[in-house]
Short mmCIF file of N, CA and C in Angstrom, two decimals:
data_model
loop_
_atom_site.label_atom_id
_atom_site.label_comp_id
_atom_site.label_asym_id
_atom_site.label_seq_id
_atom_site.Cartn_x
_atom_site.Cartn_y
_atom_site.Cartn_z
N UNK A 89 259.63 114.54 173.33
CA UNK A 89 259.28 114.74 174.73
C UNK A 89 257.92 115.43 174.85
N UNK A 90 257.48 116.57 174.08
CA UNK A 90 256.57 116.96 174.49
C UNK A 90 255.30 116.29 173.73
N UNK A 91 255.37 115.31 172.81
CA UNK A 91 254.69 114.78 172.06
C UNK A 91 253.85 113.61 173.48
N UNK A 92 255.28 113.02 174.09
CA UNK A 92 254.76 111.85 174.94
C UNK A 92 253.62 112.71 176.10
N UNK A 93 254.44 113.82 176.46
CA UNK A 93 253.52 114.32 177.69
C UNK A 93 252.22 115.00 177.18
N UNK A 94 251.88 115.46 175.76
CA UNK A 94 250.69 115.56 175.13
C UNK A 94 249.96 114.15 175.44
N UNK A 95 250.66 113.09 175.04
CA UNK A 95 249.77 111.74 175.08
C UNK A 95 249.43 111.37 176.80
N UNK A 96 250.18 111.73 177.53
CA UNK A 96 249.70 111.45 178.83
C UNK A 96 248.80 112.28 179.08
N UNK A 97 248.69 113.65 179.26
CA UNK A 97 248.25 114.48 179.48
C UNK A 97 246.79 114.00 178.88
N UNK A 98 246.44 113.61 177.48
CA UNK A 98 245.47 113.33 177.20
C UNK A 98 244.75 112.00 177.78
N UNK A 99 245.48 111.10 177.74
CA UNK A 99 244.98 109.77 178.25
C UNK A 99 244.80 109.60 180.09
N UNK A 100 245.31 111.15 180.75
CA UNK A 100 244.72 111.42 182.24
C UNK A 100 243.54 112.42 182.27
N UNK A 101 243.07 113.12 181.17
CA UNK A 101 241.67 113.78 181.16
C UNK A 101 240.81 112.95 180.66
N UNK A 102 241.15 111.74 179.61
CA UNK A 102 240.34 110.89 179.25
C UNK A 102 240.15 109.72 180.12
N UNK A 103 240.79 109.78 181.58
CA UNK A 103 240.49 108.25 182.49
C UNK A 103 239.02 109.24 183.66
N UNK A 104 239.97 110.89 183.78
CA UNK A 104 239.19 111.49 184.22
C UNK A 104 237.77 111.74 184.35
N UNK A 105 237.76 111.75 182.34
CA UNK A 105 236.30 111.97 182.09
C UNK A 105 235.60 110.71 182.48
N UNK A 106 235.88 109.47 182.07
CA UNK A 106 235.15 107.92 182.00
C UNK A 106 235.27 108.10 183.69
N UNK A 107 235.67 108.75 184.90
CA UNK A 107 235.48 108.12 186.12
C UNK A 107 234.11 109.18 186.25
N UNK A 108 234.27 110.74 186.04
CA UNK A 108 233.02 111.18 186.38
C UNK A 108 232.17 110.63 185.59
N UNK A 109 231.93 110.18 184.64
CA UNK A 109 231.11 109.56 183.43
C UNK A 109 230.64 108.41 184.59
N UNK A 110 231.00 108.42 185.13
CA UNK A 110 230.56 106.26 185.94
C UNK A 110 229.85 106.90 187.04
N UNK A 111 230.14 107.72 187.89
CA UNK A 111 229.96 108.48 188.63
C UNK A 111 228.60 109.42 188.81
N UNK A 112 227.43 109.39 189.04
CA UNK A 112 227.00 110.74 188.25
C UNK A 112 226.14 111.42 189.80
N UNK A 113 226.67 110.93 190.76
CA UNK A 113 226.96 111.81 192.39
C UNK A 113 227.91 112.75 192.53
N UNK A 114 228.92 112.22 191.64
CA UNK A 114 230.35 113.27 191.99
C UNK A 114 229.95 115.11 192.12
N UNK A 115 230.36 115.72 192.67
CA UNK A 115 230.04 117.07 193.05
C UNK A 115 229.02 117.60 193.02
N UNK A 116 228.23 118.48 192.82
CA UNK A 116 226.94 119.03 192.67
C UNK A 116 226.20 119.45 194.10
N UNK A 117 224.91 119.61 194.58
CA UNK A 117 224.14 119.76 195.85
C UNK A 117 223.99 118.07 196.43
N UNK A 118 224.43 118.26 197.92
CA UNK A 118 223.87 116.92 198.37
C UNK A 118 222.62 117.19 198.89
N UNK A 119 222.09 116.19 199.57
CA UNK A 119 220.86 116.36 199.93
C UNK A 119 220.02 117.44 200.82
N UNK A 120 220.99 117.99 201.79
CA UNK A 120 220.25 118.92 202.54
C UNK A 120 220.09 120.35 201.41
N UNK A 121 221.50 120.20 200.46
CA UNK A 121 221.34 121.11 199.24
C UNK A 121 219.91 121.79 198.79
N UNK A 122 219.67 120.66 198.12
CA UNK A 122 218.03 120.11 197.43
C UNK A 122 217.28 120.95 198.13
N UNK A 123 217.42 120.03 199.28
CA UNK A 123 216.12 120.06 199.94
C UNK A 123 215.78 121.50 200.51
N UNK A 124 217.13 122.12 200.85
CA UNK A 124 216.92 123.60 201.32
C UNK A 124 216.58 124.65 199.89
N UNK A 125 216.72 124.41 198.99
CA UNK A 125 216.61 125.18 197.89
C UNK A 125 215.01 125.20 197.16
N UNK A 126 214.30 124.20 197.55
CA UNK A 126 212.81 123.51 197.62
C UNK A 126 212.12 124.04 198.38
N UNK A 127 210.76 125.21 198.54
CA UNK A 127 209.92 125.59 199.22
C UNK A 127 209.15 124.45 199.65
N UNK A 128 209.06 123.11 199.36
CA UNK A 128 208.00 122.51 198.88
C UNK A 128 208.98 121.43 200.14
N UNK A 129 209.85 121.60 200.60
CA UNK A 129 210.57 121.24 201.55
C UNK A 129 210.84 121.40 203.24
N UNK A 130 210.04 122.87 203.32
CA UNK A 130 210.57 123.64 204.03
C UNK A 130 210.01 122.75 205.49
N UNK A 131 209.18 122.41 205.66
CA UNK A 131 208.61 121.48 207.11
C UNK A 131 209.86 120.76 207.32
N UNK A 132 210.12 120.09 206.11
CA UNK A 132 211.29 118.95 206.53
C UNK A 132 213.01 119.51 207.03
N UNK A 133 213.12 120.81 206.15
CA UNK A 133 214.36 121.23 206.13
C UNK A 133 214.21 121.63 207.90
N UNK A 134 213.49 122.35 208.06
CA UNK A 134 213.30 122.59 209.97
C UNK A 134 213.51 121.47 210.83
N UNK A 135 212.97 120.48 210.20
CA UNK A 135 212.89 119.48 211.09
C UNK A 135 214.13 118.50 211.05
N UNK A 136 214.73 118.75 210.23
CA UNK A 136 216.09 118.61 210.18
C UNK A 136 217.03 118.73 211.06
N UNK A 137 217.18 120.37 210.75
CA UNK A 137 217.68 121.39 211.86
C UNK A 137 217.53 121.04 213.08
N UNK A 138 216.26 121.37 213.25
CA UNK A 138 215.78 120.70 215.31
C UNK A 138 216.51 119.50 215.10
N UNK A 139 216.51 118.60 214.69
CA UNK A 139 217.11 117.09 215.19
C UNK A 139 218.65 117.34 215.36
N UNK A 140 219.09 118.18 214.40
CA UNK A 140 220.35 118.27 214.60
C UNK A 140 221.23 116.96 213.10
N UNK A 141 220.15 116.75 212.43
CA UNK A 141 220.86 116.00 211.03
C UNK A 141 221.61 116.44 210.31
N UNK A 142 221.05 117.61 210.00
CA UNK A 142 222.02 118.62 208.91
C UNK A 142 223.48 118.22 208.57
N UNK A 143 224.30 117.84 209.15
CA UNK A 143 225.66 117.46 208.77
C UNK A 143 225.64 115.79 208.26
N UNK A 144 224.81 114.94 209.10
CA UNK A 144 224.45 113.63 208.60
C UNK A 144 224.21 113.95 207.26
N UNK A 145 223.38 114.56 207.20
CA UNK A 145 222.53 114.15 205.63
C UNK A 145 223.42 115.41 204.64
N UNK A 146 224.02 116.22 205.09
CA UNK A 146 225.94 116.56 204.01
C UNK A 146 226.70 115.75 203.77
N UNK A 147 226.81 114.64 204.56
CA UNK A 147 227.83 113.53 204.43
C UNK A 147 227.90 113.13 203.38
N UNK A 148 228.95 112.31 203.63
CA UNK A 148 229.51 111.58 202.51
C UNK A 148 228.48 110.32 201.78
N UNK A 149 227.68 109.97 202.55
CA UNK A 149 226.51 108.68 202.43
C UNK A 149 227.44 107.77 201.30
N UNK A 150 226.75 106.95 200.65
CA UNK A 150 225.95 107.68 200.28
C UNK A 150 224.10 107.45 201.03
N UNK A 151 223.12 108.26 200.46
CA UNK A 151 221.46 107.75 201.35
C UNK A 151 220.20 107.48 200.45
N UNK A 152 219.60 107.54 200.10
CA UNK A 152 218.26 107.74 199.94
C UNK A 152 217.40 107.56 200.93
N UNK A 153 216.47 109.23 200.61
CA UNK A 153 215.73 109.72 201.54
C UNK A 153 214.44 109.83 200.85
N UNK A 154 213.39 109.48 201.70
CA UNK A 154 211.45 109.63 201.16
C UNK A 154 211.99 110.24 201.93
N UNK A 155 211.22 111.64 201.26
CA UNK A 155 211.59 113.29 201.43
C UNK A 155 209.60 113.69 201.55
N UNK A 156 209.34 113.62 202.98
CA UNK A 156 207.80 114.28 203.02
C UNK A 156 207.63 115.47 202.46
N UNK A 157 207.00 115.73 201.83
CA UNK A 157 206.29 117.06 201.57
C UNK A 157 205.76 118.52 202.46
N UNK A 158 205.44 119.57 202.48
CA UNK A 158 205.37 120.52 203.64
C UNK A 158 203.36 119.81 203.68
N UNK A 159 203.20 119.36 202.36
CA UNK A 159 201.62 118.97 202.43
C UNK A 159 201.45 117.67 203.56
N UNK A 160 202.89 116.77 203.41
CA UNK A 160 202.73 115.58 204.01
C UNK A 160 202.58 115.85 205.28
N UNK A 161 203.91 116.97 205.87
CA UNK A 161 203.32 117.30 207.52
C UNK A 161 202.26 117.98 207.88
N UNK A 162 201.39 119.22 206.84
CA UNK A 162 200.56 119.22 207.16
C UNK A 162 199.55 118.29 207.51
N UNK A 163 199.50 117.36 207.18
CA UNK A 163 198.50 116.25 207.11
C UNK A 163 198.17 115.34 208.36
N UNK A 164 199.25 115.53 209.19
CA UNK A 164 199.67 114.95 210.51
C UNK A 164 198.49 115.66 211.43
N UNK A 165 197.78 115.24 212.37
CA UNK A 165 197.36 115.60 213.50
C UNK A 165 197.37 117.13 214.08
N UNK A 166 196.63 118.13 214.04
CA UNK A 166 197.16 119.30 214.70
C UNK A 166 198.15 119.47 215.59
N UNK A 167 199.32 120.15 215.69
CA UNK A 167 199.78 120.14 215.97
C UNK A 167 201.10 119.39 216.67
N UNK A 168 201.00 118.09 215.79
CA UNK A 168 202.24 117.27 215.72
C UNK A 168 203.24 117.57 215.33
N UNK A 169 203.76 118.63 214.24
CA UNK A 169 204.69 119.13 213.94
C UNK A 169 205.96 119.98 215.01
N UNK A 170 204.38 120.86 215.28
CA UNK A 170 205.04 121.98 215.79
C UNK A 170 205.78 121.48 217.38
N UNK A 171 204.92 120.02 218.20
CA UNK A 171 205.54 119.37 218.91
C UNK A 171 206.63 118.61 218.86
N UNK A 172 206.56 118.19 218.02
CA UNK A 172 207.71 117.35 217.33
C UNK A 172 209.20 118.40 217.71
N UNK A 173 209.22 119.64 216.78
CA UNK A 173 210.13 120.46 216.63
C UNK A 173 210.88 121.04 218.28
N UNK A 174 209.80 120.37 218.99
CA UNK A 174 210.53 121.73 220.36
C UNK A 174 211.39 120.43 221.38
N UNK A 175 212.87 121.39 222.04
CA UNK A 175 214.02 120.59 222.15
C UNK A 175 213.56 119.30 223.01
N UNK A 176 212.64 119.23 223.95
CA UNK A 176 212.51 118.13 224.55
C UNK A 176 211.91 116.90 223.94
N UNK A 177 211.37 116.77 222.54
CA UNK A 177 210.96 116.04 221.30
C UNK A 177 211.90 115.36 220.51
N UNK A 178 213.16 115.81 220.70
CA UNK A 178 214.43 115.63 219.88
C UNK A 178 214.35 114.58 219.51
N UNK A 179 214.36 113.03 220.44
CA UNK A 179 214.96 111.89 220.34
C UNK A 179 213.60 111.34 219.42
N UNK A 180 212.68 111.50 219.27
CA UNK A 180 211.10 111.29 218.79
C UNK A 180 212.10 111.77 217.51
N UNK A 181 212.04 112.70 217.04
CA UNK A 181 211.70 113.38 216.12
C UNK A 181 213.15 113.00 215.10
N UNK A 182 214.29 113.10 215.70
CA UNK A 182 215.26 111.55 215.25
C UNK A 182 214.82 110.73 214.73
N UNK A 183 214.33 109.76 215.64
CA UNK A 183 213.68 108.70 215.02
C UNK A 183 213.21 108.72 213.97
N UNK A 184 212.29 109.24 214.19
CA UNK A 184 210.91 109.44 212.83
C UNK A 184 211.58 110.00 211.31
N UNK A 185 212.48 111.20 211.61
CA UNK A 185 213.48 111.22 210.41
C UNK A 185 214.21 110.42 210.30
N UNK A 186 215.04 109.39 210.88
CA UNK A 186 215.99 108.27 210.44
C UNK A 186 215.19 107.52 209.49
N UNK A 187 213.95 107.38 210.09
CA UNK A 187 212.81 106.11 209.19
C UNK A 187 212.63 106.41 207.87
N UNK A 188 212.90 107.42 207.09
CA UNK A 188 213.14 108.47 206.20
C UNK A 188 214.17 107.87 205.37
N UNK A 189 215.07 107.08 205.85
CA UNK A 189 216.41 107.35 205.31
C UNK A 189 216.70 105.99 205.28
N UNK A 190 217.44 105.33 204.12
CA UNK A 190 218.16 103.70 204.27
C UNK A 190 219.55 104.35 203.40
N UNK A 191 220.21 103.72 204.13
CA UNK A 191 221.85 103.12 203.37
C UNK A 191 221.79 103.48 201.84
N UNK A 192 222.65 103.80 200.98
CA UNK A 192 222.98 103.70 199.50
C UNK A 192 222.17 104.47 199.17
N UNK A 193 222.68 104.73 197.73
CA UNK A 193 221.62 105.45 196.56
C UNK A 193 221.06 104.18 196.06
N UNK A 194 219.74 104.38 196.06
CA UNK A 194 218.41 103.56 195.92
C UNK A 194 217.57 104.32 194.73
N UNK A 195 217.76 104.04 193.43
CA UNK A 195 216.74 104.50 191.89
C UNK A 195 215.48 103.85 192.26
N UNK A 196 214.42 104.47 191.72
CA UNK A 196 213.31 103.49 190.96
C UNK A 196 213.10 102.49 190.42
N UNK A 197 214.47 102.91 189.32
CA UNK A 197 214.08 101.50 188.62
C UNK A 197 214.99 100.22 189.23
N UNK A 198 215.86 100.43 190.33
CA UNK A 198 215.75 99.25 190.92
C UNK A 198 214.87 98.67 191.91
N UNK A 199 214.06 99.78 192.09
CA UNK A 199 212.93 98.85 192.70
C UNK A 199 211.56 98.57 191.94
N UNK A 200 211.77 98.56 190.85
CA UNK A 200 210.77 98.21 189.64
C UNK A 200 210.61 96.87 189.56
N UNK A 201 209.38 96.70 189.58
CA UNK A 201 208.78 95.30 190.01
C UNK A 201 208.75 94.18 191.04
N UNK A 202 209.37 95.14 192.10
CA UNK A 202 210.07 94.52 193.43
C UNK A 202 209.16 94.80 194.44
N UNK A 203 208.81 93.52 195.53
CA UNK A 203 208.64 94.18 196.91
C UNK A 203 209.55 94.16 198.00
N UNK A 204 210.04 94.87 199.05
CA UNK A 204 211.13 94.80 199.59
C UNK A 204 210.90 94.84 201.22
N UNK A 205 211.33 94.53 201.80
CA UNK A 205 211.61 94.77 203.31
C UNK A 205 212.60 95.70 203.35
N UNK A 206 212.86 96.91 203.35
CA UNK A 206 214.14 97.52 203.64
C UNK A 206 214.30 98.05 204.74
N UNK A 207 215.79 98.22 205.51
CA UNK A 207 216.24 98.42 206.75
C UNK A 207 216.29 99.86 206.78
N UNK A 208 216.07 100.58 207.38
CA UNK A 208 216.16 101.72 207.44
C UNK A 208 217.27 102.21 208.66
N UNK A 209 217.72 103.48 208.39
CA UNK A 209 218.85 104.36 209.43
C UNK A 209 218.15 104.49 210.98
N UNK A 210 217.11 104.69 211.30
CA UNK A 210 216.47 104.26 212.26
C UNK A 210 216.62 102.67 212.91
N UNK A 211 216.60 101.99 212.21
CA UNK A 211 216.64 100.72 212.86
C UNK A 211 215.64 99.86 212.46
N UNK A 212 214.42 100.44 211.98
CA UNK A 212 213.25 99.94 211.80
C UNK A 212 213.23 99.37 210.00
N UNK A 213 212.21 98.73 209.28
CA UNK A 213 212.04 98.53 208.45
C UNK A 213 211.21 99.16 207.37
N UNK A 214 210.89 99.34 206.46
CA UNK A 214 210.01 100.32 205.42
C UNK A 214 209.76 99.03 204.62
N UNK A 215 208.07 99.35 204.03
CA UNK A 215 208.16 98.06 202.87
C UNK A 215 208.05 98.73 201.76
N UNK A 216 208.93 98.15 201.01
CA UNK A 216 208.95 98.93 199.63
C UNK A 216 208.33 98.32 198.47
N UNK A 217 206.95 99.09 198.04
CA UNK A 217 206.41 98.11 196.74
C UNK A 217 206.19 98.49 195.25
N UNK A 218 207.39 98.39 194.71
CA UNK A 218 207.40 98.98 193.30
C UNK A 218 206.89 98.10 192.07
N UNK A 219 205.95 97.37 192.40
CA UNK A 219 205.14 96.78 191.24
C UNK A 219 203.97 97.89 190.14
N UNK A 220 203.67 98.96 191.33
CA UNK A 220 203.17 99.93 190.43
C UNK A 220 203.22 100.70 190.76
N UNK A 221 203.80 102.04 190.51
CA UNK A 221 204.76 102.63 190.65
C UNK A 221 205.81 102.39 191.76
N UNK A 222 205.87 103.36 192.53
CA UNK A 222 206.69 103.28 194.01
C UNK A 222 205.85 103.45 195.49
N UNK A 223 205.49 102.32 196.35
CA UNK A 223 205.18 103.08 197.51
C UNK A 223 205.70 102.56 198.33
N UNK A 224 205.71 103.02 199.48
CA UNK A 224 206.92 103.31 200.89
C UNK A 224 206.28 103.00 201.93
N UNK A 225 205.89 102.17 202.53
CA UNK A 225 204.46 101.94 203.52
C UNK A 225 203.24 101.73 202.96
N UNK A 226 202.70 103.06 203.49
CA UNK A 226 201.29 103.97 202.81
C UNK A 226 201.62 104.88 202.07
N UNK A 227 203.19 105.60 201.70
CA UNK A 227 203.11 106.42 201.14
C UNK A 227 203.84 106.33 199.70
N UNK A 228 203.08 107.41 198.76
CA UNK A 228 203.37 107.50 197.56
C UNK A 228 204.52 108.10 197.09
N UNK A 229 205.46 108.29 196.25
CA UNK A 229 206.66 108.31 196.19
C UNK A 229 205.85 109.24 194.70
N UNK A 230 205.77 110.33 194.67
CA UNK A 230 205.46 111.13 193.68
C UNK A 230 206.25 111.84 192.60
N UNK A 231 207.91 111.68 193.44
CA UNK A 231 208.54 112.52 191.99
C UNK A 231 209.76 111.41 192.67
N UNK A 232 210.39 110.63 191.54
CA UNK A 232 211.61 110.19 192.09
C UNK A 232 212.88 110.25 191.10
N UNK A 233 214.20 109.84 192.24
CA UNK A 233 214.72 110.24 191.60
C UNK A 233 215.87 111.22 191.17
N UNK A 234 215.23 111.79 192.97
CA UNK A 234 216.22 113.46 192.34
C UNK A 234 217.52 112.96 192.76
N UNK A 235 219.08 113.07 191.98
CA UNK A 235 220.52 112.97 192.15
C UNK A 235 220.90 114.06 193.22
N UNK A 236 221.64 113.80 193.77
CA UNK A 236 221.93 114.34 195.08
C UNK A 236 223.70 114.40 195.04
N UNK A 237 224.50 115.04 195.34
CA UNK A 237 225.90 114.04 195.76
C UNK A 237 226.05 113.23 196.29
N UNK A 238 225.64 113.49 197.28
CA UNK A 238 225.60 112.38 198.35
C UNK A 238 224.62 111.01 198.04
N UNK A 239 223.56 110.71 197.42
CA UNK A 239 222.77 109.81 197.24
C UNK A 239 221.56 110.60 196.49
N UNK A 240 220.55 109.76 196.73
CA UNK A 240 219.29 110.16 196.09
C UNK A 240 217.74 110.38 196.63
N UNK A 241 217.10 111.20 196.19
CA UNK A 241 215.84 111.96 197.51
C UNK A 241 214.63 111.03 196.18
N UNK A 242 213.61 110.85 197.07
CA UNK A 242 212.47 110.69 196.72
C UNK A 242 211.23 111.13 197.29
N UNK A 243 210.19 111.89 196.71
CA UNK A 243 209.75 112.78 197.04
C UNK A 243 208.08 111.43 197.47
N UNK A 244 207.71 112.00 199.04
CA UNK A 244 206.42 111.19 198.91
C UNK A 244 205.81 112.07 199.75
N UNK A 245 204.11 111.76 199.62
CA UNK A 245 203.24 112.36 200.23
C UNK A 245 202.53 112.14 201.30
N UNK A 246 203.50 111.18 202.41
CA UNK A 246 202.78 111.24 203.77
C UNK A 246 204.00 111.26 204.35
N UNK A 247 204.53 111.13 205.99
CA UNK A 247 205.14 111.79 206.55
C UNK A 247 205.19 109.77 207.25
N UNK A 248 206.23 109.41 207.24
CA UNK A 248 206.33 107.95 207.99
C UNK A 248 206.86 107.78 209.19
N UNK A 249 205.82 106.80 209.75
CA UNK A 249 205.74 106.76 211.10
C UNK A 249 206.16 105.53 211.50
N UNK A 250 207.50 105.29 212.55
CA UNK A 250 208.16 104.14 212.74
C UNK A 250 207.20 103.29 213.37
#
C-alpha cells in the first residue's frame, strides 16, 4: 500500500513538474508587476493608473505590450504627457495605451523574419517588422522579451500613436 501511493505520489509531482515545465508564465510578476518595479517605466506606470488599466493589464491575458520608455514620453511634444494624464483626457489616453497592447504572448523570435499587420486592443493595427531586428511602426523594440505571468512586455523607444 504505501509502496503504490509512493508511486502515485511521485508520478503527480512528475505530471506537475512537465506542466510548469510547458508553461513558463505560470506565477511570478505580471505585467503591471514589471513595469512598476522599473524606474525606467515610471511615465507609463502613471499613465496606466490615470486610464484606469491597472487591473486589465493584472489579468489573466494573456498580452504583449511595446512598453514606451520614460525617454519615449519624454520625447512627445511639450507637454503632451502631462495633458494626456488629467481626468478629462481619459478616453485619448485609453486609446493610445490600448495601441500598446495585442492579444497573446507574442516572442521575438516569432516575429523573426516576419512582417505583420497586427490587431491591436485598441482596435487599430501596428505593423510589425522583424526582418531586422524588431520594429513596431517607427518604433524600436530595444530589449525584448521580458516574461511576465500574464504575457510578455517589449521594451521600445517611441511612444505609439493610433
Amino acid at each position: 500500500m504505501n509502496r503504490r501511493f509512493a508511486l502515485k505520489t511521485a508520478a503527480a509531482f512528475g505530471l506537475v513538474g512537465l506542466v510548469a515545465a510547458c508553461d513558463p508564465m505560470a506565477g511570478g510578476n505580471d505585467i503591471v508587476d514589471i513595469a512598476s518595479s522599473n524606474a525606467d517605466f515610471s511615465t507609463l506606470v502613471a499613465a496606466v493608473s490615470a486610464a484606469g488599466l491597472v487591473d486589465t493589464l493584472k489579468g489573466d491575458g494573456p498580452f504583449t505590450v511595446f512598453a514606451p520608455t520614460n525617454d519615449a514620453f519624454a520625447a512627445l511634444p511639450a507637454g503632451t504627457v502631462e495633458s494626456l494624464l488629467e481626468p478629462e483626457n481619459r478616453d485619448q489616453l485609453v486609446a493610445i495605451l490600448t495601441y500598446h497592447v495585442i492579444p497573446g504572448a507574442v516572442t521575438s523570435d516569432q516575429l523573426a523574419g516576419a512582417t505583420l499587420d497586427v490587431a491591436t486592443v485598441q482596435g487599430g493595427t501596428v505593423k510589425v517588422d522583424g526582418t531586422d531586428g524588431v520594429m513596431v511602426n517607427d518604433a524600436t523594440v530595444t530589449t525584448a522579451d521580458i516574461t511576465a505571468s500574464n504575457g510578455v512586455i517589449h521594451v521600445i523607444d517611441k511612444v505609439l500613436l493610433p
